[in-house]
Each structure stands twice: as structure tokens, then as C-alpha cells.
Amino acid sequence: MKVLLIFPPQWTPFRPYLSLPSLTAYLQEHGVNVVQKDFNLEAYDLLLCKDYLTKIGGQLKSQFAALESKESLAPGIEQKLYSDLFMAKSLVPELIEKVESAKATYRDPVNFYDPDKLAAATHIITESLTSIALAHYPTSMGLSSFDMPSFTGSFASLKRATENRLENPYIELYEQHLLSFIDNEKPGLIGITISGESQLIPALTLSRMLKSQGVKAHISIGGYVVSMLAEILPKYPDLFNEFFDSAIINDGEKPLLDLVRHLEQGKSLDGVPNFIFMDAERIKANPKETPENINCLPPPTFEGLPLNEYFSPDPVLPVLSSRGCYWARCAFCTHSLAYGMTYQIRDAGKFVDDLEILSKRYGVTHIALSDEGTSPASVGRISDEILRRGLKVRLSTSIRPEKQFTPELCRKMAEAGLREVYIGVESACDRVLGLINKGTSCAIDEEVLRNIHEAGIWDHVYIMFGFPGETMEEACQTFDFIEKNTGIIRSLGISNFSVGRNSRVMKHPSEYGVTLPDAGDDLDFKLYIPYQTSEGLSDVEGWQLTEDCYAKVAVKLEGDVLLEKIGHHYDKGCILPQYLSHYESTDPFLSTVVKVKPPATPPRRTINSKSRLALKPGVTMETLQFNLRQIRKNITDGAKSVVYREPTITLCEPGQARFKRVADNAAEILKLCDGQNTLAQISQKLARRFSVPPFVIERDAIAFMQPLYDEGYVTFQS
């Protein structure tokens, strides 16, 4: 039996996700014919191309024209949509021109390491995704996100979202580029991974389309999201009738292999562990079994994946040295549940064997440990083994701030090639850490951060605001902690608390002063649940503190400005480790790279009658039926005012997201500014047309054009 494993959109395109390579290696070791397909990566190239963006540009123009034809625009959503559509449809020509070079920058071994070029490429790609989403309004999408507001969390809204062609861009994409591939492969089993909430709708859209077309293969879903929904899935028989045949919970190796064998032999599926399926009109959830011994698993295989097509000049390959979390007690966290609350450590010798195999087989030096948290003892053993063998690799991993991360251990980690660690500090208030059940203290956190920094390892620190019961004063302690330690914290990941499905806070809300909505089934398919607190910071205050910390504190860190610029938050395991390795011998902490170059300020030129001017490239002039300036003011002020038709001439530079209203007489001058005619010649032409003395028009033209030049809307032509 052939097995086809699919990784669907929407996920980051920077490196392979580990689930498919791990499952493929395990199945192949047991003689199963497996094809792994990263359609998430393929989707980026299909969406981010000239042809598709040209089509999107036409859709945006049609949507904007529909609003332009109205007599008035309602406050709020309609006015914002008008503004967004205008900017997007104006920007699309630039996106069409630059999108291929933007993708090429990510894959270029020289341009990738120029932060200015990488930032420009990131801007083009993110704006392209924004425009694509706007053409499917109200959908939104980015390099790590996909959201359809019409999907509210209920099963009914999930069904609507997976068949809504206007809002769901993946229906057409699957029809044109994936379904025929699946048909040609003729698999007996199709496995679809759903690792993040951003993949839920795209993945179930695909599985539903396959079922509706009568694909003969057994369709099974798995991954983190499926494990989080394990108690929800059996409530909905229609899921198993319309979307898929089965679901695998927790680690997938043993259940998937057993499923293959049972299907091949035509046996009942009752014996497949960690498995939910429909049998004779009844949904059954088979008993769970312990996962396969981590030391019996082969290293992941990336054969069949186009490693040179990821958005990266050199592949960064993921691998696990452990499964699960050795602490597994934090009240907000749900990651351990995906492993069935088990914890396994791979033998250090076997793990370093994995590193050697991956390094030699794929020619890579960048390895990202995808562990939930690598323990001090484990990372010490791994470092010893790497040093004993003299293996040249560069690693990154996640850790808990444990006092066992001594100066000696941190120096050994650095010597073994560990260049970056991600540390969950969460809070700098010991009382809040106690509420979280973090098992650490502010003093330990600071000590570990100092040891890591002094060893020459980049520390990316995660903090969180708004855990139930946290006060504003306690949140300010975290602000103070960061400012105090700007010399030893390289960069930050900042978030606000949310109630994750199956977290301890969700299961025992009263213990944390949390009230959850009595929503019935309406939120069954949401991974994060809205909540209210009886004391401490509210959800809204947590969001505001997150924004304030980025705006006021993170900017003081040496590394954060650069990392925000190159988009580190899209994939912490790819871009930053490569920068650290690339500049390792010349600038190990990126101290010179992070310095933002001030924009060059050209000398101011004075416009006169001999000046030849033209609109700056990228600037357009257009007559709009509504006053965009008033609309933007309404949006900013939250005004509830209706706007009525008021034709206005508008200059727009969509690449800089700015515009300017111009008077009718100024527009007449601009129409003739072609870079060939001087202002004196333009004035003569307009004087004849309007029967006005030339010197009057020339005087006004200079007065009009000087501020437009100063603001960068027009430019001199030699």
C-alpha cells in the first residue's frame, strides 16, 4: 500500500516541519512505500507569483470599484475596507514586479545575509499575502497565520468555511494544483498533518474535497491540533462522513504503521492504538498505548522534499533529542498533551548519530532541536558527544531556566556549536511564577541568562503578560527586569496570556479566578478560549502591555531591532541561527549587523521655472469618489460618521502606505510633469488653456511642487 503524507498550508516556508520526515522514516524502515509532500511550501510559490498576483489585482480592482459606485460608506468596516482595498490594488503592480526577486532573496546565499535586502523581501512577501487575503475578504493571512473570521469555532461555521470559495483561497488552489497529483499517485492511505491552528481550515478543506470526490484512499488526520481536539471529534459523526475517515492522537508512528497493516489485511480497525474512527455508524476511540521507544526510531528522512526551495539559502533541518516536556506543569501550556503527557530522551550517542547522518546526507550544518525543552543533563551529554567526535554543527534549542545551566555547562554548549537558545522566563515576579507553577525564580532566571550570554550564546527570551491574577505592578517588574538586563538579553518574544484548550487553567478555571463562556458547542474547534478574570489584569490589558513592551522596552535590546526587521518572529529556528553562523567569525553577536543605517538624506533642491519634474516611481495619481483622508481620520478616531461621495484627486505611494490629496489646479500641473517639460513650458501650455498669465501659473506651480518634492512624491529628471 502506498501512503501519501501531506503537510498543508498555512505554515512558515523557511524549513521542513518535522512530522512528515519522522513518520516517513519510520514507515519506510518497516517496508512501507511512502511519499511525503510539503504542499504548504508549494502553496507559497503558487500564490507568490506574477500570474496569481495579476489575477488578485483584478479582483481587488473589482471590489474597490463596487465601493466606489456607492453613494455613501458606512462607518467602521466599510470605510476601512475602502481604505485597505485602495492601498492594496494600488500596490499590486509593484508586488507583481518584485515578488519573484523577493523569493529569490530568501534563497540567495549573499542577499539573504544583507538585512536591508532581506527586510525589503519580507515586506514584499507579507504585503502580497495581505493583498491575497483582502481579495478573499474578510480572510487574513501571513507568513505564520491564516484566519477566516466566518469560522467562529462551531462545527457549522467550520463546514461553511471549508466550502466558501469567496473567502477560502485554498479551494481553487487544491483544485488546480493538488487533487490531480493525489489522483495520479493513487495512494491507499492519505495522512494529513494539522500542527497549528492556522492549518485547521486549509487541512479540513482538503480532506473534505477528497471525500466529496470519492477518493478511494483512507484519509486520516493527525498532529498537535488533532490531539487537542481528541475529546471533541467523537461528538460529530459528520466529520467522519464528510471530512475524513479517522484521526490519530499523540505520537503517530505506531498508530500509523498499525493502520497501514490493518488496511492491507482488511482487518478491523479496533486494534489500532490512539485512534478515532467510525465503525458501523458509531464513532469509536481506541485505547491509548505508550509511544514507540524514542531510541528505536530512525532519524528523520527529508528525501522527496525540495530542500533547495524553502525560503532559506541553506537548509535548516529540525530534529528531536527528546519528546514531551520533563517539567510539564506550567498552568498555561498544552504542548505535553500532544505527547500524551509522556517524556522520552533519545540516547546522546544515537542523537549525535542523527546529527552526523543529516549533516552528511544533506550537506547541512544548521540543525534546530524541536524539543519542548532540552534538560541541562541532556544538553550536557549531547555536547560531550559532539566534542568527542569533533562534529562541526550549529545548533539551536529551547530550555527552561534551570540553575544547572552553570557557566561551565554553558561554555561547553557553546564549544559544541550551540549558538542560540530560546528560554521561557514568562515573568520577573516570583509570585506570578508561582501561580504559573513555573518552578523557577527571578534570581535563577537572571543567573542563567548571564551564564548563557557570557558563554557567547544568543538568548531569545519569552515573556508573557496577563496571567490570571497578575497585577499591573507585577507586570511592571518584568519591564524593569528586561531594562535592567539589556546587556545579557539579546532578543525577546513577547505575548499575552491566553487560555489554551486542555490547559490546567481551562480545566480548573476557578482555581485561577477565571470565568469561561458558557458557549455550548460554539467554541468546540477553537484552540484558545475567551475568558474573564476576577482580579488582576484583563485580557485587553495583557494585549496592551505586550504592545507597550515591544514599543518601549524591546527596542532597547541590541538584537531586537534587527530581528524585527528581518522577521525573526516568523521562524525563530531558521533566520536567526543562520545569521549567527554566517557572522560567527567576524561578528558573533551581530553587533555591527544590528546597527540600523540611517536613511541617506539627499540634499534639498529648490524648484524653479527650469525644473523638469515627474512623479516618483511608485507614486500614482487617481481621482477617488470618496475623501480618503477623511475616511482614514474616521478610522483613527473611531468616528461613527457616514462619508458621502466627494470626488478627490489623490496621490498615493502604496509601497510606503501613504497618500496625499491634491487640489484640481495642482493636478493639472502634475499631469504635464513628464520629466521632459520644464515648469515654464508647462505654465505656457496651461496659460493658453485657461487664459491666465503664464507668470501666475508658474508662480503657483513652483509653490505647489516644492512641498511635493520635499515630501518625496515628485522627483527631478535630468
mmCIF file of C-alpha atoms in Angstrom, residues 31 44 67 161 204 230 321 351 364 385 436 499 532 576 592 597:
data_model
loop_
_atom_site.group_PDB
_atom_site.id
_atom_site.type_symbol
_atom_site.label_atom_id
_atom_site.label_comp_id
_atom_site.label_asym_id
_atom_site.label_seq_id
_atom_site.Cartn_x
_atom_site.Cartn_y
_atom_site.Cartn_z
ATOM 1 C CA GLY A 31 8.906 -1.521 4.353
ATOM 2 C CA TYR A 44 3.759 29.843 -1.297
ATOM 3 C CA LEU A 67 -17.454 50.530 -3.231
ATOM 4 C CA ALA A 161 -15.554 27.881 5.883
ATOM 5 C CA LEU A 204 -10.024 20.141 6.528
ATOM 6 C CA ALA A 230 -9.427 14.435 20.761
ATOM 7 C CA SER A 321 16.532 14.874 21.154
ATOM 8 C CA PHE A 351 21.121 11.576 18.760
ATOM 9 C CA VAL A 364 23.729 20.837 6.227
ATOM 10 C CA GLU A 385 29.421 13.540 22.467
ATOM 11 C CA ILE A 436 2.085 29.612 36.714
ATOM 12 C CA VAL A 499 -6.494 30.090 27.802
ATOM 13 C CA GLN A 532 -12.579 36.895 32.054
ATOM 14 C CA LEU A 576 18.467 33.962 13.262
ATOM 15 C CA THR A 592 27.591 45.661 13.716
ATOM 16 C CA LYS A 597 21.837 52.507 8.947
#
